[in-house]
Amino acid sequence: MSTLEIKDLQVQVNTEDGPKEILKGVTLTINDGETHAIMGPNGSGKSTLAYSIAGHPRYEVTGGSVTLDGEDVLAMSVDERARAGLFLAMQYPVEVPGVSVANFLRTAKTAIDGEAPKLRTWVKDVNAVLERMNLDPTFSQRSVNEGFSGGEKKRHEIAQLDLLDPKVAILDETDSGLDIDALKVVSEGVNRFRERDGKGVLLITHYTRILRYIKPDHVHVFVAGRVAESGGAELAEELEANGYERFLTAAV
Amino acid sequence: MTAEVLEGALEKVESHLHPEGSFDVDAHEVPTGREEIWRFTPLKRLRGIHADAPLAGTSFTASFDAPASVRADRLEDGSLKGVSGLVPWDRISARALAEAKSSLAVTIPAEAVLERPVFVTIRGTGTDEATAAHLVIRAEKFSKATVVLRFEGSMTLADNVEIVVEDGAQLAVVSIDDWADDAVHVGHRHVRVGRDAQFKHVDITFGGDVVRHDTTADYSGPGGAVEMLGLYFADAGQHIEHRLFGDHTAPKTKSHVVYKGALQGEKAHTVWIGNVLIRKVAEGIETYEENRNLVLTDGCQADSVPNLEIETGEIEGAGHASATARFDDEQLFYLRSRGISEKEAQRLVVHGFFNDLIRQIGVPELEESLAATVEAELAKNVLEGAQ
Ligand SMILES: Nc1ncnc2c1ncn2[C@@H]1O[C@H](COP(=O)(O)OP(=O)(O)O)[C@@H](O)[C@H]1O
Ligand SMILES: [Mg+2]
């Protein structure tokens, strides 16, 4: 079971000119096994939503609630959220110089599971995942995200999704900056995850392109810190044809 | 080439990086702490070695382990003092050189390629009497070797290490200050790098109350290359100071310096002074120096001062970088968003910070044990004290 429930979420970010309100009441429920796509123009607050759910310290929740299977996510620390089953594939993954991918993955897996993975099967698992993501086996000796190409960063995020096996995955523009081959590899990775029992996905994207490979159950148009409209896959088609124009005018 | 010949071949440089040296102790006044070269050093904690405290202590054991081809001689006639071109430019160096009763000379014979490192270990057994020591390491022509100097235990030590890398030789000297908490070590190291010779200096400083290393390099011929890597970890109350001077005295020479340090706890203090002088004759040289400090808690101080003085316009490349930073919130967030606890995330970041450098040391026998020492230091400190 995995249900992520976001209710009337209000978030501000502290800037030099004082606090700035970004999320103005977001309500969204991702039920067991569902994939939701959130689409919206740049600056509409999509990453803010993703970071707020993951607990990034820069974002301050001023109202509303987030629960995962009834547990209060907002009361948890960043790492507790991850251990509770949340995963955020970041739009801009962060470099950690000197820490190898292998070390990082093993440390994360140990933290999530509460015990170290069995050495023999673990190495095999990691290699298999890297291969599926079209990443060279020597990849695991490189420093986390350091000198990775844009595509490698995103594939590395999805490799983590596969290995860490959360309940709910939030993918923040995992598709942007990918060429078509990488997009397919990444989409296959996400689809493999979705095939597992009861996994929720919140797929944040600017473009409709990825929705050809990952079929959402629900599509939400996100404008100016709010869900402007929700619907099925047909909503994505409308966006493909007409863009965000209609929603932007409505938001003003 | 002797010191005099080299000095004669070079123009006198009016450089604050290059104070006049002297073997005569009395030519060096007792420092007050106001002098440029002493202004960071807590003189009060030096137990008088900068003034007149006797340096005849014998509270240590020394051990030596080397392949059979390496010669080790103990000379008492003073003939090796200054053999690398070292002319003491501060009082502690002058005193240590004058008062060292003998010189230990380690010689790697010409064309010998050592299959394993030479280990010289100094283990202090008391801090009451200060000790002067003089070590000379000579890598003869076309030899290839690694020499590891280990400093352990409790001691008050003033030493000069003179290193001569003859033409075409490749020498790595790894110095590890793994002292007990109460040790004081003021060390001077001077290397003279021959034509087309390569010298790598790895300076690792963990323990001690006050550790100050002055490390200087010059070149007796063109084509020589120096790489200096440093790694230090200062805990509460510890003072670790590195003063480097790369003196490009010959054309087509290289110097590449990277020092990294972490600081943690009240009054942990590190100082890094990176001086590079590129003389008129030194056309076509390349130099780069970098110092990075990671400040893990409040109450620490990291001073970092790179200086580059260029007397010729004809250089291949010269650059420097210096940065002192705290934990990067984005890095910690990324790691924690994968379920890794805050402390474990901090430990990983510091591990990575040093690991980057450890991988460049290039002495496989040591990398593993150094990584383990760093881990132990981190376990002891970061896992406990860091907020
Ligand atoms: N740390 C920050 N400081 C100031 N403004 C921010 C910060 N983070 C986000 N914003 C602002 O919040 C709005 C939403 O940003 P973001 O969530 O990144 O949008 P999206 O991901 O949809 O492009 C933008 O106007 C952006 O400038
Ligand atoms: Mg974004």
PDB file of N, CA, C and O in Angstrom, chain B residues 33-62:
ATOM      1  N   GLY B  33      56.410  37.264  17.588  1.00  0.00           N
ATOM      2  CA  GLY B  33      55.061  36.958  17.130  1.00  0.00           C
ATOM      3  C   GLY B  33      54.511  38.045  16.228  1.00  0.00           C
ATOM      4  O   GLY B  33      53.476  37.884  15.602  1.00  0.00           O
ATOM      5  N   ARG B  34      55.215  39.184  16.173  1.00  0.00           N
ATOM      6  CA  ARG B  34      54.739  40.259  15.300  1.00  0.00           C
ATOM      7  C   ARG B  34      55.309  40.129  13.892  1.00  0.00           C
ATOM      8  O   ARG B  34      54.829  40.741  12.959  1.00  0.00           O
ATOM      9  N   GLU B  35      56.341  39.311  13.723  1.00  0.00           N
ATOM     10  CA  GLU B  35      56.963  39.145  12.416  1.00  0.00           C
ATOM     11  C   GLU B  35      55.992  38.458  11.447  1.00  0.00           C
ATOM     12  O   GLU B  35      55.186  37.631  11.848  1.00  0.00           O
ATOM     13  N   GLU B  36      56.116  38.827  10.188  1.00  0.00           N
ATOM     14  CA  GLU B  36      55.238  38.247   9.173  1.00  0.00           C
ATOM     15  C   GLU B  36      55.238  36.715   9.228  1.00  0.00           C
ATOM     16  O   GLU B  36      54.187  36.075   9.196  1.00  0.00           O
ATOM     17  N   ILE B  37      56.447  36.122   9.361  1.00  0.00           N
ATOM     18  CA  ILE B  37      56.497  34.663   9.302  1.00  0.00           C
ATOM     19  C   ILE B  37      56.060  33.987  10.598  1.00  0.00           C
ATOM     20  O   ILE B  37      55.912  32.773  10.652  1.00  0.00           O
ATOM     21  N   TRP B  38      55.860  34.772  11.626  1.00  0.00           N
ATOM     22  CA  TRP B  38      55.450  34.172  12.902  1.00  0.00           C
ATOM     23  C   TRP B  38      54.066  34.585  13.359  1.00  0.00           C
ATOM     24  O   TRP B  38      53.588  34.167  14.407  1.00  0.00           O
ATOM     25  N   ARG B  39      53.426  35.468  12.591  1.00  0.00           N
ATOM     26  CA  ARG B  39      52.238  36.113  13.151  1.00  0.00           C
ATOM     27  C   ARG B  39      51.081  35.151  13.409  1.00  0.00           C
ATOM     28  O   ARG B  39      50.207  35.433  14.210  1.00  0.00           O
ATOM     29  N   PHE B  40      51.080  34.004  12.761  1.00  0.00           N
ATOM     30  CA  PHE B  40      49.995  33.054  13.003  1.00  0.00           C
ATOM     31  C   PHE B  40      50.328  32.023  14.086  1.00  0.00           C
ATOM     32  O   PHE B  40      49.459  31.324  14.583  1.00  0.00           O
ATOM     33  N   THR B  41      51.617  31.882  14.391  1.00  0.00           N
ATOM     34  CA  THR B  41      52.062  30.763  15.225  1.00  0.00           C
ATOM     35  C   THR B  41      51.942  31.083  16.715  1.00  0.00           C
ATOM     36  O   THR B  41      52.393  32.143  17.143  1.00  0.00           O
ATOM     37  N   PRO B  42      51.356  30.183  17.500  1.00  0.00           N
ATOM     38  CA  PRO B  42      51.261  30.421  18.948  1.00  0.00           C
ATOM     39  C   PRO B  42      52.606  30.136  19.614  1.00  0.00           C
ATOM     40  O   PRO B  42      52.875  29.020  20.083  1.00  0.00           O
ATOM     41  N   LEU B  43      53.473  31.159  19.653  1.00  0.00           N
ATOM     42  CA  LEU B  43      54.842  30.968  20.140  1.00  0.00           C
ATOM     43  C   LEU B  43      54.870  30.435  21.570  1.00  0.00           C
ATOM     44  O   LEU B  43      55.738  29.637  21.924  1.00  0.00           O
ATOM     45  N   LYS B  44      53.892  30.864  22.367  1.00  0.00           N
ATOM     46  CA  LYS B  44      53.870  30.452  23.777  1.00  0.00           C
ATOM     47  C   LYS B  44      53.786  28.951  23.938  1.00  0.00           C
ATOM     48  O   LYS B  44      54.176  28.410  24.966  1.00  0.00           O
ATOM     49  N   ARG B  45      53.241  28.284  22.936  1.00  0.00           N
ATOM     50  CA  ARG B  45      53.071  26.836  23.047  1.00  0.00           C
ATOM     51  C   ARG B  45      54.248  26.073  22.445  1.00  0.00           C
ATOM     52  O   ARG B  45      54.210  24.838  22.359  1.00  0.00           O
ATOM     53  N   LEU B  46      55.308  26.787  22.036  1.00  0.00           N
ATOM     54  CA  LEU B  46      56.443  26.113  21.393  1.00  0.00           C
ATOM     55  C   LEU B  46      57.489  25.622  22.393  1.00  0.00           C
ATOM     56  O   LEU B  46      58.531  25.112  22.007  1.00  0.00           O
ATOM     57  N   ARG B  47      57.222  25.803  23.670  1.00  0.00           N
ATOM     58  CA  ARG B  47      58.110  25.319  24.736  1.00  0.00           C
ATOM     59  C   ARG B  47      59.529  25.878  24.583  1.00  0.00           C
ATOM     60  O   ARG B  47      60.528  25.192  24.845  1.00  0.00           O
ATOM     61  N   GLY B  48      59.596  27.092  24.062  1.00  0.00           N
ATOM     62  CA  GLY B  48      60.872  27.800  24.021  1.00  0.00           C
ATOM     63  C   GLY B  48      61.809  27.419  22.888  1.00  0.00           C
ATOM     64  O   GLY B  48      62.915  27.948  22.805  1.00  0.00           O
ATOM     65  N   ILE B  49      61.399  26.544  21.982  1.00  0.00           N
ATOM     66  CA  ILE B  49      62.357  26.159  20.923  1.00  0.00           C
ATOM     67  C   ILE B  49      62.663  27.317  19.978  1.00  0.00           C
ATOM     68  O   ILE B  49      63.686  27.328  19.311  1.00  0.00           O
ATOM     69  N   HIS B  50      61.775  28.320  19.944  1.00  0.00           N
ATOM     70  CA  HIS B  50      62.017  29.489  19.086  1.00  0.00           C
ATOM     71  C   HIS B  50      62.957  30.479  19.783  1.00  0.00           C
ATOM     72  O   HIS B  50      63.423  31.417  19.167  1.00  0.00           O
ATOM     73  N   ALA B  51      63.186  30.246  21.094  1.00  0.00           N
ATOM     74  CA  ALA B  51      64.054  31.162  21.846  1.00  0.00           C
ATOM     75  C   ALA B  51      65.370  30.440  22.172  1.00  0.00           C
ATOM     76  O   ALA B  51      66.231  30.340  21.311  1.00  0.00           O
ATOM     77  N   ASP B  52      65.493  29.921  23.384  1.00  0.00           N
ATOM     78  CA  ASP B  52      66.767  29.322  23.773  1.00  0.00           C
ATOM     79  C   ASP B  52      66.652  27.977  24.468  1.00  0.00           C
ATOM     80  O   ASP B  52      67.633  27.490  25.036  1.00  0.00           O
ATOM     81  N   ALA B  53      65.471  27.366  24.457  1.00  0.00           N
ATOM     82  CA  ALA B  53      65.323  26.077  25.143  1.00  0.00           C
ATOM     83  C   ALA B  53      66.331  25.076  24.577  1.00  0.00           C
ATOM     84  O   ALA B  53      66.554  25.032  23.365  1.00  0.00           O
ATOM     85  N   PRO B  54      66.975  24.306  25.439  1.00  0.00           N
ATOM     86  CA  PRO B  54      67.928  23.308  24.942  1.00  0.00           C
ATOM     87  C   PRO B  54      67.253  22.342  23.973  1.00  0.00           C
ATOM     88  O   PRO B  54      66.066  22.054  24.108  1.00  0.00           O
ATOM     89  N   LEU B  55      68.028  21.869  23.005  1.00  0.00           N
ATOM     90  CA  LEU B  55      67.475  20.966  21.999  1.00  0.00           C
ATOM     91  C   LEU B  55      68.206  19.625  22.021  1.00  0.00           C
ATOM     92  O   LEU B  55      68.381  18.989  20.993  1.00  0.00           O
ATOM     93  N   ALA B  56      68.666  19.245  23.200  1.00  0.00           N
ATOM     94  CA  ALA B  56      69.500  18.043  23.284  1.00  0.00           C
ATOM     95  C   ALA B  56      68.728  16.820  23.766  1.00  0.00           C
ATOM     96  O   ALA B  56      69.302  15.803  24.118  1.00  0.00           O
ATOM     97  N   GLY B  57      67.394  16.912  23.767  1.00  0.00           N
ATOM     98  CA  GLY B  57      66.573  15.815  24.279  1.00  0.00           C
ATOM     99  C   GLY B  57      66.761  14.522  23.501  1.00  0.00           C
ATOM    100  O   GLY B  57      67.109  14.529  22.322  1.00  0.00           O
ATOM    101  N   THR B  58      66.543  13.422  24.215  1.00  0.00           N
ATOM    102  CA  THR B  58      66.701  12.119  23.564  1.00  0.00           C
ATOM    103  C   THR B  58      65.470  11.251  23.811  1.00  0.00           C
ATOM    104  O   THR B  58      65.536  10.031  23.738  1.00  0.00           O
ATOM    105  N   SER B  59      64.340  11.895  24.114  1.00  0.00           N
ATOM    106  CA  SER B  59      63.142  11.125  24.434  1.00  0.00           C
ATOM    107  C   SER B  59      62.425  10.646  23.181  1.00  0.00           C
ATOM    108  O   SER B  59      61.314  11.083  22.883  1.00  0.00           O
ATOM    109  N   PHE B  60      63.069   9.785  22.450  1.00  0.00           N
ATOM    110  CA  PHE B  60      62.409   9.210  21.284  1.00  0.00           C
ATOM    111  C   PHE B  60      63.147   7.953  20.847  1.00  0.00           C
ATOM    112  O   PHE B  60      64.293   7.713  21.234  1.00  0.00           O
ATOM    113  N   THR B  61      62.475   7.149  20.063  1.00  0.00           N
ATOM    114  CA  THR B  61      63.155   6.045  19.403  1.00  0.00           C
ATOM    115  C   THR B  61      62.985   6.245  17.909  1.00  0.00           C
ATOM    116  O   THR B  61      61.974   6.782  17.461  1.00  0.00           O
ATOM    117  N   ALA B  62      64.002   5.853  17.162  1.00  0.00           N
ATOM    118  CA  ALA B  62      63.929   5.984  15.710  1.00  0.00           C
ATOM    119  C   ALA B  62      64.086   4.608  15.104  1.00  0.00           C
ATOM    120  O   ALA B  62      64.882   3.799  15.578  1.00  0.00           O
TER     121      ALA B  62
END
